[in-house]
């Protein structure tokens, strides 16, 4: 059950980042995004590529957590916590730029 909660929290945090990014870009353009990796992906593959990258990132982090959890449960939760923190920081920085 903690793993399901952790993956749900990871997904929500990353969705927060993604949705606030969409609002930020619609209001101020891509130049307002602070993350150069996100800007590069958006420039080269557009919104579909960025969406796919976000989904794959969440899937990768969740998969790594599930693979590591049986032997190293604390490390697995640290991995998820890092992903949650990244999503929150990204979303908060997007909101601050509105």
mmCIF file of C-alpha atoms in Angstrom:
data_model
loop_
_atom_site.group_PDB
_atom_site.id
_atom_site.type_symbol
_atom_site.label_atom_id
_atom_site.label_comp_id
_atom_site.label_asym_id
_atom_site.label_seq_id
_atom_site.Cartn_x
_atom_site.Cartn_y
_atom_site.Cartn_z
ATOM 1 C CA UNK A 1 0.000 0.000 0.000
ATOM 2 C CA UNK A 2 2.775 2.557 0.701
ATOM 3 C CA UNK A 3 4.107 1.928 -2.810
ATOM 4 C CA UNK A 4 0.742 2.697 -4.386
ATOM 5 C CA UNK A 5 0.517 5.890 -2.337
ATOM 6 C CA UNK A 6 4.084 6.851 -3.301
ATOM 7 C CA UNK A 7 3.443 6.334 -7.012
ATOM 8 C CA UNK A 8 0.199 8.302 -6.757
ATOM 9 C CA UNK A 9 1.975 11.156 -5.012
ATOM 10 C CA UNK A 10 4.745 11.099 -7.613
ATOM 11 C CA UNK A 11 2.183 11.230 -10.402
ATOM 12 C CA UNK A 12 0.302 14.110 -8.792
ATOM 13 C CA UNK A 13 3.450 16.160 -8.226
ATOM 14 C CA UNK A 14 4.588 15.654 -11.803
ATOM 15 C CA UNK A 15 1.100 16.460 -13.113
ATOM 16 C CA UNK A 16 1.199 19.676 -11.071
ATOM 17 C CA UNK A 17 4.497 20.570 -12.759
ATOM 18 C CA UNK A 18 3.181 19.704 -16.224
ATOM 19 C CA UNK A 19 -0.138 21.517 -15.899
ATOM 20 C CA UNK A 20 1.453 24.676 -14.496
ATOM 21 C CA UNK A 21 3.995 24.528 -17.340
ATOM 22 C CA UNK A 22 1.155 24.543 -19.863
ATOM 23 C CA UNK A 23 -0.417 27.586 -18.201
ATOM 24 C CA UNK A 24 2.942 29.363 -17.980
ATOM 25 C CA UNK A 25 3.726 28.791 -21.647
ATOM 26 C CA UNK A 26 0.249 29.804 -22.778
ATOM 27 C CA UNK A 27 0.563 33.104 -20.899
ATOM 28 C CA UNK A 28 4.227 34.011 -21.407
ATOM 29 C CA UNK A 29 5.659 31.751 -24.097
ATOM 30 C CA UNK A 30 8.357 29.123 -23.913
ATOM 31 C CA UNK A 31 11.015 31.692 -22.986
ATOM 32 C CA UNK A 32 9.464 31.895 -19.494
ATOM 33 C CA UNK A 33 10.401 28.266 -18.709
ATOM 34 C CA UNK A 34 13.468 28.115 -16.457
ATOM 35 C CA UNK A 35 14.481 24.509 -17.176
ATOM 36 C CA UNK A 36 16.687 24.398 -20.292
ATOM 37 C CA UNK A 37 16.059 20.661 -20.747
ATOM 38 C CA UNK A 38 12.309 21.221 -20.922
ATOM 39 C CA UNK A 39 12.809 24.108 -23.342
ATOM 40 C CA UNK A 40 15.012 21.964 -25.593
ATOM 41 C CA UNK A 41 12.532 19.077 -25.652
ATOM 42 C CA UNK A 42 9.666 21.478 -26.369
ATOM 43 C CA UNK A 43 11.623 23.122 -29.194
ATOM 44 C CA UNK A 44 12.643 19.870 -30.847
ATOM 45 C CA UNK A 45 9.552 17.703 -30.412
ATOM 46 C CA UNK A 46 6.778 20.061 -29.367
ATOM 47 C CA UNK A 47 4.080 19.401 -26.814
ATOM 48 C CA UNK A 48 3.571 15.735 -27.810
ATOM 49 C CA UNK A 49 7.258 15.004 -27.222
ATOM 50 C CA UNK A 50 7.254 16.872 -23.937
ATOM 51 C CA UNK A 51 4.146 15.010 -22.800
ATOM 52 C CA UNK A 52 5.724 11.688 -23.711
ATOM 53 C CA UNK A 53 8.939 12.625 -21.903
ATOM 54 C CA UNK A 54 6.981 13.491 -18.750
ATOM 55 C CA UNK A 55 5.002 10.233 -18.863
ATOM 56 C CA UNK A 56 8.146 8.181 -19.442
ATOM 57 C CA UNK A 57 9.954 9.962 -16.609
ATOM 58 C CA UNK A 58 7.158 9.144 -14.171
ATOM 59 C CA UNK A 59 6.978 5.549 -15.420
ATOM 60 C CA UNK A 60 10.752 5.152 -15.100
ATOM 61 C CA UNK A 61 10.825 6.554 -11.563
ATOM 62 C CA UNK A 62 7.901 4.364 -10.496
ATOM 63 C CA UNK A 63 9.499 1.285 -12.063
ATOM 64 C CA UNK A 64 12.813 1.951 -10.361
ATOM 65 C CA UNK A 65 11.040 2.359 -7.034
ATOM 66 C CA UNK A 66 9.211 -0.958 -7.489
ATOM 67 C CA UNK A 67 12.413 -2.760 -8.493
ATOM 68 C CA UNK A 68 14.462 -1.383 -5.608
ATOM 69 C CA UNK A 69 11.761 -1.602 -2.909
ATOM 70 C CA UNK A 70 12.008 -5.326 -2.034
ATOM 71 C CA UNK A 71 15.682 -5.110 -1.064
ATOM 72 C CA UNK A 72 16.130 -1.424 -0.217
ATOM 73 C CA UNK A 73 12.772 0.058 0.816
ATOM 74 C CA UNK A 74 14.292 3.251 2.219
ATOM 75 C CA UNK A 75 16.240 3.903 -0.965
ATOM 76 C CA UNK A 76 13.081 3.287 -2.981
ATOM 77 C CA UNK A 77 11.222 5.917 -0.984
ATOM 78 C CA UNK A 78 14.138 8.358 -1.365
ATOM 79 C CA UNK A 79 13.919 7.908 -5.143
ATOM 80 C CA UNK A 80 10.213 8.673 -5.096
ATOM 81 C CA UNK A 81 10.714 11.590 -2.704
ATOM 82 C CA UNK A 82 13.238 13.064 -5.137
ATOM 83 C CA UNK A 83 10.716 12.768 -7.990
ATOM 84 C CA UNK A 84 7.975 14.333 -5.871
ATOM 85 C CA UNK A 85 10.265 17.172 -4.819
ATOM 86 C CA UNK A 86 11.288 17.799 -8.429
ATOM 87 C CA UNK A 87 7.653 18.009 -9.479
ATOM 88 C CA UNK A 88 6.767 20.361 -6.646
ATOM 89 C CA UNK A 89 9.742 22.638 -7.237
ATOM 90 C CA UNK A 90 8.976 22.762 -10.962
ATOM 91 C CA UNK A 91 5.309 23.490 -10.374
ATOM 92 C CA UNK A 92 5.966 26.126 -7.734
ATOM 93 C CA UNK A 93 8.507 27.881 -9.947
ATOM 94 C CA UNK A 94 5.976 27.846 -12.780
ATOM 95 C CA UNK A 95 3.282 29.336 -10.541
ATOM 96 C CA UNK A 96 5.723 31.986 -9.325
ATOM 97 C CA UNK A 97 6.258 33.009 -12.950
ATOM 98 C CA UNK A 98 2.553 33.420 -13.735
#
